[in-house]
PDB file of C-alpha atoms in Angstrom:
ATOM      1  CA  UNK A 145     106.114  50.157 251.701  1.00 98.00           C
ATOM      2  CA  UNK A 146     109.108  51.155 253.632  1.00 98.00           C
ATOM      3  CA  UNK A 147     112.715  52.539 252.775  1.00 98.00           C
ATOM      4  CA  UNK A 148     116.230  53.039 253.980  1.00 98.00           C
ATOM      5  CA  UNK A 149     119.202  54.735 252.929  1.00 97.00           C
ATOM      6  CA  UNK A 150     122.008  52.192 253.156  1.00 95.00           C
ATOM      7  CA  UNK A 151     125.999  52.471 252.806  1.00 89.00           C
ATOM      8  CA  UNK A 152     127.585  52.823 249.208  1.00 91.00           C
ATOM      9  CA  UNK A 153     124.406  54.556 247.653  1.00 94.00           C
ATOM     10  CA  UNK A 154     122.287  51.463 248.045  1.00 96.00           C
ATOM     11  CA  UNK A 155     118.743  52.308 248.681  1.00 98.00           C
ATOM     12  CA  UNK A 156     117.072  49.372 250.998  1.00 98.00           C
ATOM     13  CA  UNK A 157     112.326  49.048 250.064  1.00 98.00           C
ATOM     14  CA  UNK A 158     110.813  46.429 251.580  1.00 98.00           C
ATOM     15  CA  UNK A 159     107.356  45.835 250.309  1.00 98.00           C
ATOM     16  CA  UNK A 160     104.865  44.003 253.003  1.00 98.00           C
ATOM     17  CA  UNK A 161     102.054  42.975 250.732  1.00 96.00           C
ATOM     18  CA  UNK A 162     100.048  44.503 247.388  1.00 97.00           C
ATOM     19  CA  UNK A 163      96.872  45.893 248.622  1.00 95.00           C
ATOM     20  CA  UNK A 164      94.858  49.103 247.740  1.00 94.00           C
ATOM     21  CA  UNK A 165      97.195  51.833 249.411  1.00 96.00           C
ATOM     22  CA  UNK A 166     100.477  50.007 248.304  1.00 98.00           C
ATOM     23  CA  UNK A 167     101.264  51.611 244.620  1.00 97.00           C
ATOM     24  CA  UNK A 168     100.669  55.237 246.147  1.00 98.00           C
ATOM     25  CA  UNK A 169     102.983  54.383 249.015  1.00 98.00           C
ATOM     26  CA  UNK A 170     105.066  52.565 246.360  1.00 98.00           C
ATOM     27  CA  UNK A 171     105.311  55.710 243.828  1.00 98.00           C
ATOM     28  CA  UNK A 172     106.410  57.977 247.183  1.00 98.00           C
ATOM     29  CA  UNK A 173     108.884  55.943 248.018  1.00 98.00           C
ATOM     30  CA  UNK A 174     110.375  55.478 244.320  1.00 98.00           C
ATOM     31  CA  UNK A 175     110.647  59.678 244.166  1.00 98.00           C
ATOM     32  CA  UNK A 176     112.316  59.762 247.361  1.00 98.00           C
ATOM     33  CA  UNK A 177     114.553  57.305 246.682  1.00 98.00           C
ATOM     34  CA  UNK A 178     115.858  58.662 243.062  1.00 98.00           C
ATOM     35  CA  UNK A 179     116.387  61.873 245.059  1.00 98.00           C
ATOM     36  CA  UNK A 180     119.291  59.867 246.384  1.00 97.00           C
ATOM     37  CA  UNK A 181     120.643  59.148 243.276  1.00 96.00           C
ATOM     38  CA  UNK A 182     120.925  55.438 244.180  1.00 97.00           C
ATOM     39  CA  UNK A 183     123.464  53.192 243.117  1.00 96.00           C
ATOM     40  CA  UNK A 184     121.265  50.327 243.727  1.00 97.00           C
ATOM     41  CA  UNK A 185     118.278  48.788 245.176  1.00 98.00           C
ATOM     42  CA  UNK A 186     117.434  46.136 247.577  1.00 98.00           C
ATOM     43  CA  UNK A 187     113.906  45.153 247.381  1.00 98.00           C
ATOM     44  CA  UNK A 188     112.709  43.113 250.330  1.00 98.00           C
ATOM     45  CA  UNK A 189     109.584  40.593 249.323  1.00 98.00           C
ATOM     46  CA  UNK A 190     110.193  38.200 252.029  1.00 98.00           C
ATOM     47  CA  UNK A 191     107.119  36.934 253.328  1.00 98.00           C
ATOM     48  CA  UNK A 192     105.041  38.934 251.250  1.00 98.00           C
ATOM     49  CA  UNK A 193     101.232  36.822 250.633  1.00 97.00           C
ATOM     50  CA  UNK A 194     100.746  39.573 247.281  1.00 95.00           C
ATOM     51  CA  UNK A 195      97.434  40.869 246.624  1.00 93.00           C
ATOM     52  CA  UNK A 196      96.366  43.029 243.671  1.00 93.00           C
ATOM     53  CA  UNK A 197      97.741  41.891 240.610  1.00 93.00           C
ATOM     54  CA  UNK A 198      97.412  45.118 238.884  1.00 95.00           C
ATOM     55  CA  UNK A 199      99.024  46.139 241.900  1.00 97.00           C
ATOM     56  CA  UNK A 200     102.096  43.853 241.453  1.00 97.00           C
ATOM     57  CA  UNK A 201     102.100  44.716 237.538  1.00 97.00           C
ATOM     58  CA  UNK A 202     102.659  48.367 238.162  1.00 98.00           C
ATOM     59  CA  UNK A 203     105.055  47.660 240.758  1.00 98.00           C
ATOM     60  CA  UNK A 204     107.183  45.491 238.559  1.00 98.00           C
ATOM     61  CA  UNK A 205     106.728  47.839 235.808  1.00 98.00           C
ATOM     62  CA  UNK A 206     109.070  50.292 237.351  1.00 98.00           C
ATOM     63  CA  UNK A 207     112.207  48.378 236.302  1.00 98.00           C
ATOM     64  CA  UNK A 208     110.972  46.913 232.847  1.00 98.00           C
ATOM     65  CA  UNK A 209     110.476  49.129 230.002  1.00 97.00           C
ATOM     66  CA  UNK A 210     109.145  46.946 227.120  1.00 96.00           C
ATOM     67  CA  UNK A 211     107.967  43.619 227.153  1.00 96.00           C
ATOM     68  CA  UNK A 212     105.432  41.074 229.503  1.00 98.00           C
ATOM     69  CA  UNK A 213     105.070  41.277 232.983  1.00 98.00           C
ATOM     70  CA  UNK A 214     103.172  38.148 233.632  1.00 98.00           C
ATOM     71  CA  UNK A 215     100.526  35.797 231.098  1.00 97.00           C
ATOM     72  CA  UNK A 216      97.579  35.091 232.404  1.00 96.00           C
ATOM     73  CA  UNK A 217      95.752  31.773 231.100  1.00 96.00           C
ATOM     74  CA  UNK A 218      92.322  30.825 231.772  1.00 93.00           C
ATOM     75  CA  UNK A 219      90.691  27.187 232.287  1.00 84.00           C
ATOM     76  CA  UNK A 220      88.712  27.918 228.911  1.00 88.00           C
ATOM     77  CA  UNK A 221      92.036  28.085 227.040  1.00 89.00           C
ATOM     78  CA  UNK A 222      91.871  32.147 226.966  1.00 94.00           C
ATOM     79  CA  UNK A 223      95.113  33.875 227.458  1.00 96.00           C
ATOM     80  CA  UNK A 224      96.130  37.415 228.307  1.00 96.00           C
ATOM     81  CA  UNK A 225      99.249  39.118 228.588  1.00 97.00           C
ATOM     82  CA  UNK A 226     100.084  42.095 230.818  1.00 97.00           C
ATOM     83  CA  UNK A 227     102.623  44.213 229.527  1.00 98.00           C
ATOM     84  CA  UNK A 228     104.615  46.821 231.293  1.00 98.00           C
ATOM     85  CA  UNK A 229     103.127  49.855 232.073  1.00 98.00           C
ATOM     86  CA  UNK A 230     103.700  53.303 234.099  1.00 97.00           C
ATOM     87  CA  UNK A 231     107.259  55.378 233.900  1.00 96.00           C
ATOM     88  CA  UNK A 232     109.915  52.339 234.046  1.00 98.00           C
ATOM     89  CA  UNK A 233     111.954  55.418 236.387  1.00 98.00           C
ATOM     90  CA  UNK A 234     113.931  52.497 237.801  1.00 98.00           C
ATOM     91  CA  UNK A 235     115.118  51.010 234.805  1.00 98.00           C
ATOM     92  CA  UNK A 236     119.320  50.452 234.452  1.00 97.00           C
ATOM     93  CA  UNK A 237     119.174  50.108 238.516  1.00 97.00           C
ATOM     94  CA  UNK A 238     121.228  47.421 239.780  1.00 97.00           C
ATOM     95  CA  UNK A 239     118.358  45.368 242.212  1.00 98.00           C
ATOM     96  CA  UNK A 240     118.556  42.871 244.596  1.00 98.00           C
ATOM     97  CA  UNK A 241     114.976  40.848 245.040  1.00 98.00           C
ATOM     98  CA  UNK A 242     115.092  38.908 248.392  1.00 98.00           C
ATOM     99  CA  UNK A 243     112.681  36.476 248.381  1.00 98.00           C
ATOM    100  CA  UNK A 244     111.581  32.990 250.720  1.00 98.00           C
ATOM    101  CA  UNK A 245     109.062  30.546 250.737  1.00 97.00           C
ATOM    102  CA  UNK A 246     106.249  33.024 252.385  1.00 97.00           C
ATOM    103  CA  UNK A 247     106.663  35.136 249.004  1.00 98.00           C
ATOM    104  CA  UNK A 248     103.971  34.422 247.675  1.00 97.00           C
ATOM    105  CA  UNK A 249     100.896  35.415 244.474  1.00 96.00           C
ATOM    106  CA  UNK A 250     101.731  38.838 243.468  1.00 96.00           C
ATOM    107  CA  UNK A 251     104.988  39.464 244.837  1.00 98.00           C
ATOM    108  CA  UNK A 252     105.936  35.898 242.544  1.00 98.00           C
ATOM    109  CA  UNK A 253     104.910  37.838 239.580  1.00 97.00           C
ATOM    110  CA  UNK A 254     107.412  40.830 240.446  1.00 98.00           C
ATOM    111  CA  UNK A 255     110.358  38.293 241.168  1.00 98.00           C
ATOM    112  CA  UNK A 256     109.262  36.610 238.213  1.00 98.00           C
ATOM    113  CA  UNK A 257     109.042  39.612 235.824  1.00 98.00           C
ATOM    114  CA  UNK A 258     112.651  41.247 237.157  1.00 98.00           C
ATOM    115  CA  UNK A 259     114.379  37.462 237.051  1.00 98.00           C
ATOM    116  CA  UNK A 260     112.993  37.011 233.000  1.00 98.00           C
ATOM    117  CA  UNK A 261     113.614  39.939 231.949  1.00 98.00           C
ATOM    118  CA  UNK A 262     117.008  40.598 233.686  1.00 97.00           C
ATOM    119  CA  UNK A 263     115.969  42.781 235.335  1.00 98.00           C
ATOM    120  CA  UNK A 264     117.196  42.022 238.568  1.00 97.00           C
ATOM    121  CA  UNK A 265     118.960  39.104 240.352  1.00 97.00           C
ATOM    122  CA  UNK A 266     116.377  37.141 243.287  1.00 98.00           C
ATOM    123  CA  UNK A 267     118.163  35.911 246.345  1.00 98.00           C
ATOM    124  CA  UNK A 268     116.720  33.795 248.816  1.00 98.00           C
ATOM    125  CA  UNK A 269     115.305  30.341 249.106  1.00 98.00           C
ATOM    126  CA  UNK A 270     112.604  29.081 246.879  1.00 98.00           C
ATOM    127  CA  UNK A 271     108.650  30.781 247.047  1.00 98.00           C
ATOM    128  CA  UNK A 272     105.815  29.986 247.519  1.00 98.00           C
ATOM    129  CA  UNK A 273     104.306  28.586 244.710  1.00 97.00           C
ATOM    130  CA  UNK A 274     100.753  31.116 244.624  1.00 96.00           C
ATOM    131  CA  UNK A 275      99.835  31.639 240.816  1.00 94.00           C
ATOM    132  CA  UNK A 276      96.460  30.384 240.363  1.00 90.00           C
ATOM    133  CA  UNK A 277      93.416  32.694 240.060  1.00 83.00           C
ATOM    134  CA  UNK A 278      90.112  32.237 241.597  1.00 79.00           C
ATOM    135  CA  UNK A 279      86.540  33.163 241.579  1.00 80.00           C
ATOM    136  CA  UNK A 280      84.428  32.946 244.615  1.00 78.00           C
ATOM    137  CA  UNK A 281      80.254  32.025 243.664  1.00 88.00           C
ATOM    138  CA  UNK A 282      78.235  32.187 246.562  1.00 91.00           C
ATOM    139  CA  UNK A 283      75.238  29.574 245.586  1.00 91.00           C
ATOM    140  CA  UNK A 284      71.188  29.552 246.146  1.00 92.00           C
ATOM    141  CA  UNK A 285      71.291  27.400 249.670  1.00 93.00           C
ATOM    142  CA  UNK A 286      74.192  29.803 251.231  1.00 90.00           C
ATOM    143  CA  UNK A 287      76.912  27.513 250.040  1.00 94.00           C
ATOM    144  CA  UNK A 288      79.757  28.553 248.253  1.00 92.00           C
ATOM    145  CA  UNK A 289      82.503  27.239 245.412  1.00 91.00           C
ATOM    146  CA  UNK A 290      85.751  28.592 244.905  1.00 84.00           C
ATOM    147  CA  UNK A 291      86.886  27.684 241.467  1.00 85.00           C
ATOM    148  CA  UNK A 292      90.513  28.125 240.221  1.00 85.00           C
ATOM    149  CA  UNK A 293      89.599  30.266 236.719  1.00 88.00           C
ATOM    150  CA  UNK A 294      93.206  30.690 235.427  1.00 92.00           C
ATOM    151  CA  UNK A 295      96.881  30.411 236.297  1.00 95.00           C
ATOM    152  CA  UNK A 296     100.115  32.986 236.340  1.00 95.00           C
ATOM    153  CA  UNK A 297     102.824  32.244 234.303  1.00 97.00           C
ATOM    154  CA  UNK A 298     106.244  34.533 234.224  1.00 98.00           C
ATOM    155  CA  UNK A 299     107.283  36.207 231.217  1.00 98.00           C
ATOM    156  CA  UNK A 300     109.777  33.042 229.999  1.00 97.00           C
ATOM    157  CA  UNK A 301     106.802  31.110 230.416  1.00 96.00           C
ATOM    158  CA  UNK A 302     107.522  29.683 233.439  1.00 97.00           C
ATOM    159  CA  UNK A 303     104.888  28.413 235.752  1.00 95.00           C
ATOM    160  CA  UNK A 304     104.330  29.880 238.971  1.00 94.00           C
ATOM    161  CA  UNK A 305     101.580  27.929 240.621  1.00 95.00           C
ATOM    162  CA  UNK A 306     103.061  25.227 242.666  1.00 94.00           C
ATOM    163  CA  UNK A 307     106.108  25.583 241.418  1.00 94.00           C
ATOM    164  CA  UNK A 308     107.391  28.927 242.687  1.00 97.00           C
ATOM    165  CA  UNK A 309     110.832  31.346 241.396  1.00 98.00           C
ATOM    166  CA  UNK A 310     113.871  29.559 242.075  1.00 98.00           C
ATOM    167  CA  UNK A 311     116.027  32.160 243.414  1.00 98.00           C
ATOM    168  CA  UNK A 312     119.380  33.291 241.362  1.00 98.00           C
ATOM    169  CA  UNK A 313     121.637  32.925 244.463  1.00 97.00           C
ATOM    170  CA  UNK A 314     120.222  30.134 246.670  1.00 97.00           C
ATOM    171  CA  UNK A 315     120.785  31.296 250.559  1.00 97.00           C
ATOM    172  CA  UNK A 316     120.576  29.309 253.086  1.00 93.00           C
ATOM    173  CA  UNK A 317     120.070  30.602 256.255  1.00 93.00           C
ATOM    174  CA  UNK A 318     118.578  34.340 256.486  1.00 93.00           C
ATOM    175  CA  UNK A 319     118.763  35.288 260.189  1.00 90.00           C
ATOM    176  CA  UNK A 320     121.073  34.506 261.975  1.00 89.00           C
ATOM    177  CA  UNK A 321     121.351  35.422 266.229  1.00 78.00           C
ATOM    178  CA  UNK A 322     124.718  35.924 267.953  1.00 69.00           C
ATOM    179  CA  UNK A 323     125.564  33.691 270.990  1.00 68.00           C
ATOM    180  CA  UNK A 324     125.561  36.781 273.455  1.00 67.00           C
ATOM    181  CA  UNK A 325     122.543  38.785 272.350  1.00 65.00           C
ATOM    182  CA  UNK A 326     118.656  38.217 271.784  1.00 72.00           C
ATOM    183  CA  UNK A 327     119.082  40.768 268.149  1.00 79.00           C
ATOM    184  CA  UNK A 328     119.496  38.943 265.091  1.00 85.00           C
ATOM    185  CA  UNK A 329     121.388  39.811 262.224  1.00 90.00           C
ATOM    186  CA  UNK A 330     120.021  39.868 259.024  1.00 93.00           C
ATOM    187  CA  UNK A 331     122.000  37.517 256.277  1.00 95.00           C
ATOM    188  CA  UNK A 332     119.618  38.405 253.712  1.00 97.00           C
ATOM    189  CA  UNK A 333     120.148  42.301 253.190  1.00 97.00           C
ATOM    190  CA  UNK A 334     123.825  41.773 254.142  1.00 96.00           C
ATOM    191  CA  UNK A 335     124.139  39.247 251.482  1.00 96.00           C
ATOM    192  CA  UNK A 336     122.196  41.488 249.128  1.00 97.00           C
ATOM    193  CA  UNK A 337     124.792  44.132 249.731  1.00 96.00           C
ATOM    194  CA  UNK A 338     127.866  42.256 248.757  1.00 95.00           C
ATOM    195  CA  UNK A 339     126.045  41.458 245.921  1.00 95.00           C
ATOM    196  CA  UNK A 340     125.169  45.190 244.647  1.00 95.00           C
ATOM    197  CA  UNK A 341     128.789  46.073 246.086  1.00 90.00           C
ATOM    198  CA  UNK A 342     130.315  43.567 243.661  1.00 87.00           C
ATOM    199  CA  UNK A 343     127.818  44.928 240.565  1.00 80.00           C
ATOM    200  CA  UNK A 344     128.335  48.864 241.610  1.00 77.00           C
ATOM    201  CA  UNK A 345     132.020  49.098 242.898  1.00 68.00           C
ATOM    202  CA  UNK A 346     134.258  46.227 241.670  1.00 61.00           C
ATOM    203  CA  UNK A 347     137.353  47.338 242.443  1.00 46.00           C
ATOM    204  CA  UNK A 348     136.010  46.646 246.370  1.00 48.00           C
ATOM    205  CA  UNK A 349     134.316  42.944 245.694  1.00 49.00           C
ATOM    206  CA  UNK A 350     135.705  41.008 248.832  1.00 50.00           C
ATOM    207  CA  UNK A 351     134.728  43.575 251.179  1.00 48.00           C
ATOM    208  CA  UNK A 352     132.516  42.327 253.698  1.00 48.00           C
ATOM    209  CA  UNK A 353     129.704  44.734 254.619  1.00 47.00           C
ATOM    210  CA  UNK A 354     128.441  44.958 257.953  1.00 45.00           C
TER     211      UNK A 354
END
């Protein structure tokens, strides 16, 4: 988990992948960043393959206060809901969730959750498709079987499992490399800017940010 002060009080986190270090590097960067008193957040789940999903639950948690984050169904017709937990300190914060088609598992559930519940608005192209769950059985003659035990599903209902979030604003290109120069400039978080700009100062939408 990484952050970045950017212009007009919008914070920039990009979040690489849900493993067992990522909600204490997650919960550091949240207090540093409300030190800032942001007026918005960008967070950056492109190409992120997920991980934990109690991970990605208390991740998403942080801007939901009440309600599902994701259902969980299992292949014997069992279902389970996950409900917010944690301090919801990012609640009311206009967010930005950039997303592609390498987001993917866990970080669909957080795009998911924020895009329900309103959240926050996803921009990018469409996801993966990750939301199956599975259990690995390693059998008597050293062989093994990986059966798919239950499927994600977003708050709404919606599956995620082949199907993947459908981003609120489509983009798309998301890099994009100037004719004189190797560097690349990066259409997503500019993009995401304008967007926040529009939601946190409206008296300046049509300013293009740089």
């Amino acid at each position: 988990v990484v952050w970045e002060q950017k212009e007009n009080g919008i914070a920039y986190m990009r979040i690489s992948y849900f493993n067992e270090t990522t909600c204490a590097d997650f919960d550091t960067a949240v207090v540093e960043i409300l030190e800032t008193s942001p007026k918005g957040i960008i967070l950056d789940m492109r190409m992120n393959p997920g991980g934990y999903l109690q991970t990605s639950i208390e991740v998403a948690s942080e801007w939901i206060a009440e309600g599902p984050i994701v259902i969980e169904r299992f292949a014997d017709g069992r279902e389970n809901t996950h409900k917010t937990v944690g301090k919801h300190r990012l609640v009311g914060i206009p967010t930005v969730v950039l997303v592609d088609e390498g987001t993917a598992s866990g970080s669909e559930i957080v795009a998911g959750a924020l895009q329900d519940l309103g959240a926050g608005t996803v921009m990018g192209a469409q996801t993966f498709g990750k939301g199956s769950v599975q259990d690995f059985e390693i059998l008597s003659d050293g062989s093994a079987l990986k059966l798919t035990i239950a499927k994600w599903f977003t708050p709404k209902d919606r599956a995620i499992d082949k199907e993947g979030i459908t981003p609120d604003v489509v983009l798309e290109e998301m890099f994009t490399a100037s004719e004189d120069t190797t560097e690349q400039t990066d259409l997503g978080v500019q993009r995401a800017l304008e967007e926040l700009l529009k939601l946190v100062h409206p008296m300046l939408e049509g300013i293009i940010i740089h």
